[in-house]
Short mmCIF file of C-alpha atoms in Angstrom, two decimals:
data_model
loop_
_atom_site.label_atom_id
_atom_site.label_comp_id
_atom_site.label_asym_id
_atom_site.label_seq_id
_atom_site.Cartn_x
_atom_site.Cartn_y
_atom_site.Cartn_z
CA ASN A 83 20.19 151.09 131.61
CA VAL A 84 23.87 150.94 130.71
CA GLY A 85 24.75 150.10 127.12
CA ILE A 86 28.29 149.24 125.99
CA SER A 87 29.08 149.92 122.34
CA CYS A 88 30.87 146.95 120.75
CA GLY A 89 32.69 148.98 118.10
CA LYS A 90 33.91 151.76 120.40
CA SER A 91 34.98 149.32 123.12
CA ASN A 92 36.74 147.02 120.60
CA LEU A 93 34.73 144.08 121.95
CA VAL A 94 32.29 141.52 120.65
CA ALA A 95 29.64 139.87 122.80
CA LEU A 96 28.44 136.33 122.27
CA ASP A 97 24.74 136.60 123.14
CA ILE A 98 23.17 133.28 124.14
CA ASP A 99 19.38 133.44 124.25
CA PRO A 100 17.82 130.25 125.71
CA ARG A 101 14.32 131.31 124.61
CA ASN A 102 15.40 130.71 121.00
CA GLY A 103 17.43 127.52 121.48
CA GLY A 104 20.67 129.31 122.31
CA ARG A 105 21.98 126.85 124.89
CA GLU A 106 21.60 123.88 122.54
CA THR A 107 23.15 125.81 119.64
CA PHE A 108 26.02 127.00 121.84
CA ALA A 109 26.72 123.44 123.02
CA ALA A 110 26.80 122.24 119.39
CA LEU A 111 29.14 125.10 118.41
CA ALA A 112 31.47 124.32 121.33
CA PHE A 113 31.54 120.65 120.27
CA GLU A 114 32.30 121.62 116.65
CA LEU A 115 34.69 124.55 117.22
CA GLY A 116 36.18 123.83 120.64
CA VAL A 117 35.53 125.10 124.13
CA LEU A 118 35.89 128.85 124.59
CA PRO A 119 38.44 130.27 127.03
CA ASP A 120 37.25 131.79 130.30
CA THR A 121 36.36 135.44 129.83
CA VAL A 122 34.18 138.22 131.24
CA MET A 123 30.61 136.93 131.43
CA ALA A 124 27.22 138.28 132.45
CA ASP A 125 23.79 136.82 133.08
CA THR A 126 21.27 138.80 131.05
CA GLY A 127 17.97 140.08 132.32
CA GLY A 128 16.20 137.78 129.84
CA GLY A 129 17.75 134.59 131.27
CA GLY A 130 20.64 134.28 128.82
CA GLU A 131 24.37 134.99 128.90
CA HIS A 132 26.80 137.46 127.38
CA LEU A 133 30.41 136.32 126.89
CA LEU A 134 32.80 139.15 126.01
CA PHE A 135 35.81 138.81 123.72
CA ARG A 136 38.32 141.12 122.09
CA ARG A 137 37.16 142.08 118.63
CA PRO A 138 38.92 139.94 115.98
CA VAL A 139 40.03 141.35 112.64
CA GLY A 140 37.63 141.01 109.73
CA GLU A 141 34.01 141.49 108.85
CA LEU A 142 31.89 139.43 111.21
CA VAL A 143 28.53 137.73 110.88
CA GLY A 144 25.82 138.62 113.37
CA LYS A 145 24.28 135.18 113.83
CA LEU A 146 26.11 131.94 114.60
CA GLY A 147 22.94 129.86 114.91
CA ASP A 148 19.51 129.75 116.54
CA GLY A 149 19.65 131.80 119.72
CA VAL A 150 23.37 132.63 119.41
CA ASP A 151 24.21 136.09 118.11
CA LEU A 152 27.57 137.83 117.82
CA LEU A 153 27.06 141.45 118.82
CA ARG A 154 29.70 143.47 116.96
CA ASP A 155 30.39 146.88 115.38
CA GLY A 156 27.31 149.06 115.32
CA ARG A 157 25.66 147.03 118.10
CA GLN A 158 25.65 147.31 121.85
CA PHE A 159 24.90 145.11 124.83
CA LEU A 160 23.39 145.95 128.20
CA ALA A 161 25.46 145.60 131.35
CA GLU A 162 24.90 145.62 135.10
CA PRO A 163 22.78 147.24 136.61
CA SER A 164 20.48 147.35 133.56
CA VAL A 165 16.96 145.95 133.74
CA HIS A 166 15.37 143.77 131.03
CA PRO A 167 11.74 144.51 129.95
CA SER A 168 10.80 141.32 131.84
CA GLY A 169 12.06 142.92 135.06
CA GLY A 170 15.16 140.70 135.26
CA ARG A 171 18.52 142.34 135.97
CA TYR A 172 21.77 142.12 134.02
CA LEU A 173 24.46 140.94 136.45
CA TRP A 174 28.15 140.20 136.05
CA ARG A 175 28.76 136.55 136.88
CA SER A 176 30.73 136.07 140.11
CA GLY A 177 34.39 135.38 139.33
CA PHE A 178 33.89 136.49 135.70
CA ALA A 179 33.23 140.21 136.17
CA PRO A 180 35.41 143.00 134.75
CA GLY A 181 38.45 143.30 137.02
CA GLU A 182 38.11 139.66 138.14
CA ILE A 183 39.15 138.06 134.85
CA ALA A 184 40.71 139.28 131.62
CA ILE A 185 38.68 139.59 128.43
CA ALA A 186 39.83 136.69 126.24
CA HIS A 187 40.50 136.41 122.53
CA LEU A 188 38.25 134.21 120.40
CA PRO A 189 40.02 131.02 119.26
CA ALA A 190 40.87 130.77 115.55
CA THR A 191 38.16 128.19 114.87
CA TRP A 192 35.49 130.53 116.25
CA ILE A 193 36.94 133.49 114.32
CA ALA A 194 36.83 131.49 111.09
CA ARG A 195 33.17 130.65 111.76
CA ALA A 196 32.35 134.28 112.62
CA THR A 197 34.19 135.80 109.66
CA ARG A 198 32.01 136.62 106.70
CA LYS A 199 32.67 134.73 103.54
CA PRO A 200 33.96 137.20 100.94
CA THR A 201 31.92 138.16 97.96
CA ALA A 202 33.89 137.17 94.91
CA VAL A 203 32.93 139.89 92.49
CA PRO A 204 31.26 143.26 93.10
CA ASN A 205 27.57 143.72 92.28
CA ASP A 206 26.64 140.25 93.63
CA GLN A 207 27.91 138.45 90.53
CA HIS A 208 28.97 134.82 90.95
CA TRP A 209 32.50 133.46 90.70
CA SER A 210 33.43 132.37 87.22
CA SER A 211 34.99 128.95 86.78
CA SER A 212 38.42 130.59 86.34
CA ASP A 213 37.94 132.47 89.67
CA GLU A 214 37.05 129.18 91.39
CA ILE A 215 40.23 127.60 90.02
CA THR A 216 42.31 130.56 91.23
CA LEU A 217 40.76 130.34 94.70
CA LYS A 218 41.38 126.59 94.86
CA ARG A 219 45.00 127.05 93.74
CA ALA A 220 45.55 129.85 96.28
CA ARG A 221 44.14 127.68 99.09
CA SER A 222 46.37 124.76 98.07
CA TYR A 223 49.44 127.02 97.87
CA LEU A 224 48.68 128.48 101.31
CA GLU A 225 48.32 124.99 102.83
CA GLN A 226 51.88 124.21 101.71
CA MET A 227 53.47 127.39 103.10
CA GLU A 228 55.38 127.22 106.38
CA PRO A 229 53.15 128.50 109.22
CA ALA A 230 54.06 131.53 111.34
CA VAL A 231 55.84 130.48 114.54
CA SER A 232 56.28 132.96 117.37
CA GLY A 233 59.96 133.81 117.92
CA GLN A 234 60.98 132.32 114.57
CA GLY A 235 60.09 135.07 112.12
CA GLY A 236 56.33 134.61 112.46
CA HIS A 237 55.58 138.13 111.27
CA SER A 238 57.62 137.57 108.11
CA ALA A 239 55.82 134.28 107.38
CA LEU A 240 52.42 135.94 107.74
CA TRP A 241 53.54 138.86 105.56
CA ALA A 242 54.85 136.47 102.88
CA ALA A 243 51.59 134.50 102.85
CA THR A 244 49.53 137.69 102.55
CA CYS A 245 51.70 139.11 99.75
CA ARG A 246 51.62 135.85 97.76
CA LEU A 247 47.81 135.74 97.92
CA MET A 248 47.37 139.39 96.96
CA HIS A 249 50.10 139.81 94.37
CA GLY A 250 50.76 136.26 93.21
CA PHE A 251 47.11 135.26 92.86
CA GLY A 252 45.58 138.74 92.44
CA LEU A 253 43.02 138.25 95.23
CA ASP A 254 41.22 141.15 96.93
CA ASP A 255 41.86 142.00 100.58
CA VAL A 256 38.58 140.46 101.84
CA THR A 257 39.33 137.12 100.17
CA VAL A 258 42.94 137.21 101.40
CA ARG A 259 41.80 137.88 104.98
CA TYR A 260 39.31 135.03 104.75
CA LEU A 261 41.95 132.56 103.48
CA ILE A 262 44.52 133.67 106.08
CA VAL A 263 42.01 133.17 108.92
CA GLU A 264 40.54 129.91 107.61
CA VAL A 265 43.58 128.13 106.13
CA PHE A 266 46.83 129.72 107.38
CA ASN A 267 46.07 130.90 110.92
CA PRO A 268 44.97 127.56 112.47
CA ARG A 269 48.40 126.09 111.62
CA CYS A 270 50.34 128.98 113.21
CA SER A 271 51.99 128.61 116.61
CA PRO A 272 50.26 130.23 118.37
CA PRO A 273 47.39 131.25 116.09
CA TRP A 274 47.13 135.04 115.59
CA SER A 275 44.45 136.75 117.66
#
C-alpha cells in the first residue's frame, strides 16, 4: 500500500466514509458552508472518497461530523494502487487525478469550521468574565476594520488587524488566528488561503 503523509505533503484530506453517515454529513456541511471547489479526488477501497486540499494555516480539528474526517498533520491517507482490508482498491477518480486537476484551497467557511477553537487560558481554566468582554470587544473592533483587498494594500490591512488584536487587546496568537479566520478573512477580497 502507498501512504501519503498529510504533514510532509502539506495537504489535508477530507475523508468521507459512507458506512458512518459520511455522505449525509458531507451534504449538510456543503449546504451550510458552501460547495467545495473541484480538486484531486480518489475513491477509497472502503467505498468512500478522499478530497485533497492544500493545508490551511492553524490548528485543525480531525472530525467535521459523523463519517467526515479531516486527515491532517500526523495522519496519512492511502492512495492508488493501495488495497483496503475489504479487498477494494483505492483509485484516483477520472478527471480528478494528480496531474489532471490542481489541488484546491479550502474555502474560508470550511477553514473556519475546521480550525480549532482556542483555549482561553492555559491549564484548561475557563474564560473569566473580563476575558469574555475583551474577546467580544476584539471581535466587534475587527468587524469594523477595513478588509484586506488584493492590489490595494491587502497585506498591510491584514498586518494591522493582527497587530491590533495582539497588542491592542493583548490576545494570544491562537485566539488572534481564530478571530482572523472567522471574522476578518471572510470579508477579504479574495479571502486568504
